[in-house]
Structures are given as C-alpha cells and as structure tokens.
mmCIF file with all atom_site columns, C-alpha atoms in Angstrom:
data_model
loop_
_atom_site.group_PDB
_atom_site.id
_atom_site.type_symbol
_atom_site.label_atom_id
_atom_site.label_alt_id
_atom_site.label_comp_id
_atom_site.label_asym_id
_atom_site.label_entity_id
_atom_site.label_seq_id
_atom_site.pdbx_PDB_ins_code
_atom_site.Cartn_x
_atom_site.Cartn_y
_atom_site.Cartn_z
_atom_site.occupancy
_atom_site.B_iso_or_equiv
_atom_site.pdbx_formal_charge
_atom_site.auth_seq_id
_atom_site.auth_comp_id
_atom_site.auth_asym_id
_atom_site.auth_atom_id
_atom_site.pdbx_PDB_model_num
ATOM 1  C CA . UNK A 1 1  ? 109.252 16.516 165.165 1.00 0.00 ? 205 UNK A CA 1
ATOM 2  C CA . UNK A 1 2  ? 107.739 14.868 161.958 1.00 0.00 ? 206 UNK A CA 1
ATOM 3  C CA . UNK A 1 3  ? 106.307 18.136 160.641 1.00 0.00 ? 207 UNK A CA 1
ATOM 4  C CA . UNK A 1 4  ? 109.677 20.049 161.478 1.00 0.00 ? 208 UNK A CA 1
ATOM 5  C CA . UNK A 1 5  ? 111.719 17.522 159.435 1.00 0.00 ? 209 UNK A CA 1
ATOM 6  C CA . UNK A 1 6  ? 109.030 17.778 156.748 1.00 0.00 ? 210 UNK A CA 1
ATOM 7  C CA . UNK A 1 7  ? 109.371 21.382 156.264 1.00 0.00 ? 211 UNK A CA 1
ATOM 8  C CA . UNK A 1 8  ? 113.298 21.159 156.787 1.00 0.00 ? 212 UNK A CA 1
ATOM 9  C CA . UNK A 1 9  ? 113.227 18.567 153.430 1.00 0.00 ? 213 UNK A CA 1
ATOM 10 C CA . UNK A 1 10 ? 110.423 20.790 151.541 1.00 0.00 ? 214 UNK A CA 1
ATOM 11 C CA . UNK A 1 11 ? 112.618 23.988 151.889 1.00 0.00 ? 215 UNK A CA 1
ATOM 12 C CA . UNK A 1 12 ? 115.887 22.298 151.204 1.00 0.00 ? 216 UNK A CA 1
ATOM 13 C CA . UNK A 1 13 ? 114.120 20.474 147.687 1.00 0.00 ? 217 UNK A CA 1
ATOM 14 C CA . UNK A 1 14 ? 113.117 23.901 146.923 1.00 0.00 ? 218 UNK A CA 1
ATOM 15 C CA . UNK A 1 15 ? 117.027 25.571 147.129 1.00 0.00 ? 219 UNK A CA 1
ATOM 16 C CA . UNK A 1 16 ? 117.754 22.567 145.149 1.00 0.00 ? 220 UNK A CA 1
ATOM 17 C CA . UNK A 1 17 ? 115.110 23.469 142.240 1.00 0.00 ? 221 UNK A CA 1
ATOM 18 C CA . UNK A 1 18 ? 115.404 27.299 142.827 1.00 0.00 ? 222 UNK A CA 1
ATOM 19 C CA . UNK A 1 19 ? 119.229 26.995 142.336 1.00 0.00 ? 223 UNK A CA 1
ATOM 20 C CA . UNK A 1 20 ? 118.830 24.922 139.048 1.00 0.00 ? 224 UNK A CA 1
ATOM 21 C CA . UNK A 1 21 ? 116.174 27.055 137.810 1.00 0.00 ? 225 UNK A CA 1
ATOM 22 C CA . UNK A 1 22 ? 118.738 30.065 137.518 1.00 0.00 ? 226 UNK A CA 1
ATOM 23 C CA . UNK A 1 23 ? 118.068 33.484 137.563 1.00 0.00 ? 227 UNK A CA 1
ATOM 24 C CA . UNK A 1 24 ? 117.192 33.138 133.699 1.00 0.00 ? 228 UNK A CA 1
ATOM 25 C CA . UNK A 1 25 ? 113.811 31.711 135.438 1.00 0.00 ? 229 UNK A CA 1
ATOM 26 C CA . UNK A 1 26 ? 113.240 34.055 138.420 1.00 0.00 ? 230 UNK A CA 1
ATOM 27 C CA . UNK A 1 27 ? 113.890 37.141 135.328 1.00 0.00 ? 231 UNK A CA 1
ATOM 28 C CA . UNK A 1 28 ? 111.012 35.393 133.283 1.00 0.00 ? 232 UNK A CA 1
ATOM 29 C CA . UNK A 1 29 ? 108.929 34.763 136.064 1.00 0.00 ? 233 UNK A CA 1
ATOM 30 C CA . UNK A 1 30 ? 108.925 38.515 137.329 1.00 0.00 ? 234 UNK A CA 1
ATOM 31 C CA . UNK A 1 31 ? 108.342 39.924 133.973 1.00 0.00 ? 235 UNK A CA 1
ATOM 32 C CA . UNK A 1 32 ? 105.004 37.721 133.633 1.00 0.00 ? 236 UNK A CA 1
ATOM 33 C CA . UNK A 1 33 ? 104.154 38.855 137.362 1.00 0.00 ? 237 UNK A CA 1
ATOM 34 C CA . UNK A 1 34 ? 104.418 42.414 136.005 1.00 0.00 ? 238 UNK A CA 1
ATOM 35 C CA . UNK A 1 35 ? 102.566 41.861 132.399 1.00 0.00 ? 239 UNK A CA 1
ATOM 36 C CA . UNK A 1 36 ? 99.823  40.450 134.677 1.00 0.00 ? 240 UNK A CA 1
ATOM 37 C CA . UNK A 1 37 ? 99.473  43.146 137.056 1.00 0.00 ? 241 UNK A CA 1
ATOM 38 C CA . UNK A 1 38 ? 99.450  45.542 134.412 1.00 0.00 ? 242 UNK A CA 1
ATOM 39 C CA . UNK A 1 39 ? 96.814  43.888 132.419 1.00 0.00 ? 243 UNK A CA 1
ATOM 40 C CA . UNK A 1 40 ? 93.768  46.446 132.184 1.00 0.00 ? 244 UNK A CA 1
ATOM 41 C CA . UNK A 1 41 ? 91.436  43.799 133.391 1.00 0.00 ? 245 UNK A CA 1
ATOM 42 C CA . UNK A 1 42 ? 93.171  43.087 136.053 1.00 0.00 ? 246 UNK A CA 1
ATOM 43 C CA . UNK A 1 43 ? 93.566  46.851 136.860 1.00 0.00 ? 247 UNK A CA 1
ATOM 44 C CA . UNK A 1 44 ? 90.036  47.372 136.790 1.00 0.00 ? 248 UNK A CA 1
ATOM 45 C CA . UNK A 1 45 ? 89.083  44.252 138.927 1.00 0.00 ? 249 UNK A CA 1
ATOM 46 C CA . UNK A 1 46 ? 91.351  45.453 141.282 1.00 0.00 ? 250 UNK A CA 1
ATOM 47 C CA . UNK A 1 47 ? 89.911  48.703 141.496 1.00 0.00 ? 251 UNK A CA 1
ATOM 48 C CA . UNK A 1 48 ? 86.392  47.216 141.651 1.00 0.00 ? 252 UNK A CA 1
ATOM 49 C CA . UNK A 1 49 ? 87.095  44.958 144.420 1.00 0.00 ? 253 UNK A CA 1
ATOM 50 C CA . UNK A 1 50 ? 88.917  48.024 146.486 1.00 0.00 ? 254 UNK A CA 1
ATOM 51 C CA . UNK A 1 51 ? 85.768  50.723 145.237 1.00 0.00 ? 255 UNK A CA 1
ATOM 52 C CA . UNK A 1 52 ? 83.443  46.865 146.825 1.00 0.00 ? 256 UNK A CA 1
ATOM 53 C CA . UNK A 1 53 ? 85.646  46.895 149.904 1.00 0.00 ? 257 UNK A CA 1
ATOM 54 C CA . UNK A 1 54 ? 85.460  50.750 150.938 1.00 0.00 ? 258 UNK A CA 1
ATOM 55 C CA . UNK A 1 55 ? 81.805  50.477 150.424 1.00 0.00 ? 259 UNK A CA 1
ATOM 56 C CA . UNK A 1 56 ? 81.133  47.327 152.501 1.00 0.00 ? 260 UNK A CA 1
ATOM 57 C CA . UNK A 1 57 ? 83.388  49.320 155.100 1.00 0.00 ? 261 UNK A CA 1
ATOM 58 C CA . UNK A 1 58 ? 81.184  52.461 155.009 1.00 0.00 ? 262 UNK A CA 1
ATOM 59 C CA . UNK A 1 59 ? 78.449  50.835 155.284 1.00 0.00 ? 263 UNK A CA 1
ATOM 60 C CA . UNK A 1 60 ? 79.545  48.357 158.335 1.00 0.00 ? 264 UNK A CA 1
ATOM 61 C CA . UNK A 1 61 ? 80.712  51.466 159.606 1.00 0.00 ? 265 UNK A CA 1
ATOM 62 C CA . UNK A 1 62 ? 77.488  53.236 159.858 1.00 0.00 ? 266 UNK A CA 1
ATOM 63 C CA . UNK A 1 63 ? 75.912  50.320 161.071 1.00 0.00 ? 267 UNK A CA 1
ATOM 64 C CA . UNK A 1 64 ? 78.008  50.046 163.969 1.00 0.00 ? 268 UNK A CA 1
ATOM 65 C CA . UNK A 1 65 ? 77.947  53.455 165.127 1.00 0.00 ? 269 UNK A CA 1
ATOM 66 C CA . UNK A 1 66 ? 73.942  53.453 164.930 1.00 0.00 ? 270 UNK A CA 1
ATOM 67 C CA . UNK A 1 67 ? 73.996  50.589 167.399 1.00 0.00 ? 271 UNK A CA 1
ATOM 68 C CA . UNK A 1 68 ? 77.156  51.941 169.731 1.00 0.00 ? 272 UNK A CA 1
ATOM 69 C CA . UNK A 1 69 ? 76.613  55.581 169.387 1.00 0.00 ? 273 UNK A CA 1
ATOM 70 C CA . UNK A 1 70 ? 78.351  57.832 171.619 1.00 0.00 ? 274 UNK A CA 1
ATOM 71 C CA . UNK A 1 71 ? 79.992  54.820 173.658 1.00 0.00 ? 275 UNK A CA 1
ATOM 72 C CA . UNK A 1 72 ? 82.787  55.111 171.064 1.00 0.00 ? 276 UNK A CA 1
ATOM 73 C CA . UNK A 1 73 ? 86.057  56.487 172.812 1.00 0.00 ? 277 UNK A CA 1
ATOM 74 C CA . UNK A 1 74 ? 86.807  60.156 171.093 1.00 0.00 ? 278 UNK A CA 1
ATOM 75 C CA . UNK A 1 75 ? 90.389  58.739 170.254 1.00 0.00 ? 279 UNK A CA 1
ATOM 76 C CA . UNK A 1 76 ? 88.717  55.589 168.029 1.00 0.00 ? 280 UNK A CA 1
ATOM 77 C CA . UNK A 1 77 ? 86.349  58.490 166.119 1.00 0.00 ? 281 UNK A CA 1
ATOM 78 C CA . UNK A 1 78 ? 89.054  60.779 165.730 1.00 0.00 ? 282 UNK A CA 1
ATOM 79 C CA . UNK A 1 79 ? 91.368  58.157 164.243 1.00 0.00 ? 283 UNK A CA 1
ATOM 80 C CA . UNK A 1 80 ? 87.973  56.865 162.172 1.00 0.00 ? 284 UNK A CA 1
ATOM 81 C CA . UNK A 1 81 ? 87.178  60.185 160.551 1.00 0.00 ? 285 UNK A CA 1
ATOM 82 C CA . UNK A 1 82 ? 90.517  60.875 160.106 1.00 0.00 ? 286 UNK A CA 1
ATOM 83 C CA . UNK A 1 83 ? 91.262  58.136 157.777 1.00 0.00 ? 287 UNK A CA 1
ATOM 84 C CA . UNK A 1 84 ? 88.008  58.383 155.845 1.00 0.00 ? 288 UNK A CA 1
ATOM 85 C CA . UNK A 1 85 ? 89.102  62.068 155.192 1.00 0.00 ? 289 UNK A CA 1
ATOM 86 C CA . UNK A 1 86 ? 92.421  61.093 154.049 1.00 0.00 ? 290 UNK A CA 1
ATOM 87 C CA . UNK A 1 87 ? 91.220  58.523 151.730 1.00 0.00 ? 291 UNK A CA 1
ATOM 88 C CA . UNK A 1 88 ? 89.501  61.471 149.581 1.00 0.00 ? 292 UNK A CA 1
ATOM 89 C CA . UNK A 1 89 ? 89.458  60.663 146.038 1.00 0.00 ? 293 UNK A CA 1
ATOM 90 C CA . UNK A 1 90 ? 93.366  60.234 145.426 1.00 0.00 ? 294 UNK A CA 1
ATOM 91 C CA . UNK A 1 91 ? 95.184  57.636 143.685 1.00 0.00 ? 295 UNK A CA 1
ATOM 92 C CA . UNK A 1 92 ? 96.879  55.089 146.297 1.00 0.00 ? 296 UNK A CA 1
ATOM 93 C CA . UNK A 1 93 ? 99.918  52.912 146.133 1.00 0.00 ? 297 UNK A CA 1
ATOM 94 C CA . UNK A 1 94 ? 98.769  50.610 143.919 1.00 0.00 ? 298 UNK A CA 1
ATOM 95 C CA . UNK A 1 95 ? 97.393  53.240 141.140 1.00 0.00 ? 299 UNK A CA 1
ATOM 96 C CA . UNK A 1 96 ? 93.706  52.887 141.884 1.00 0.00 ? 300 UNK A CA 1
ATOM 97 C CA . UNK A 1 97 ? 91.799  55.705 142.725 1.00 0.00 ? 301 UNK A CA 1
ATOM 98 C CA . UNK A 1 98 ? 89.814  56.020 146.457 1.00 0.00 ? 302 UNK A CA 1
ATOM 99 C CA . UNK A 1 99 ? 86.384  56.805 145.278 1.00 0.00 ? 303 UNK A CA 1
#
C-alpha cells in the first residue's frame, strides 16, 4: 500500500509541475528532442549501433542453426528467411539504411 500511495503522490507532483511548466516548455522541450535526433552524430551512431546489431544477429543466427540444424520447424525458417530478405538494403523507419 506504501508503494501505491508513493506513486499516487509522484504522479500527482508531476501534473502539478507539468501544468505550471506550460506548453511554452513541452514546445521547447520537443524542438531540442528533434535538434538532437537530427544531429549527424547522432544519426550515424544510430546507424552504427543498428549496422552492430544486425551483425551480432547474423552471426547468432548462424550459430544457432549449426548447432540445431534441421530440428528447426519449417514455419520458424520460413518466417527467419523471410525477414532477412525483407531487410535488403532499404532505408527503415527511422532513416537508416539495412546494410
């Protein structure tokens, strides 16, 4: 009950401060979220940590087929293959390419 009234107080302190701040604040906020995100270096980390990420995948992936083999179920390497096809080079949601 401690930790419910806890969280109760903590979300009705923050109305309280997100009310005073004013939309002025939430406008200013957002536009440094957006300056941020569209920072090159950021951009490019991104990308690098995605390009990381698909590689680690690959890689785990072909690791764990050499040990399971053909005791994969044809609907999980179906599904498999077909998202590594679709991923083929194009740019994704978040404007990084899938190489």
């Amino acid at each position: 009950m401690r930790y419910k009234l806890t969280f109760v107080a903590g979300l009705a302190i923050g109305f309280v401060l997100g009310t005073r701040a004013g939309r002025e604040r939430y406008e200013q906020l957002k536009k440094s979220a957006r300056q941020i995100s569209q920072n090159p270096a950021v951009r490019n980390a991104a990308e690098s940590a995605a390009h990381n990420g698909r590689e680690a995948a690959g890689k785990a992936f072909h690791a764990v087929s050499d040990k399971v083999g053909d005791r994969v179920p044809d609907s999980v390497a179906d599904r498999v293959r077909s998202l590594r096809e679709r991923g083929g080079g194009a740019e994704d949601d978040w404007g990084t390419t899938n190489t």
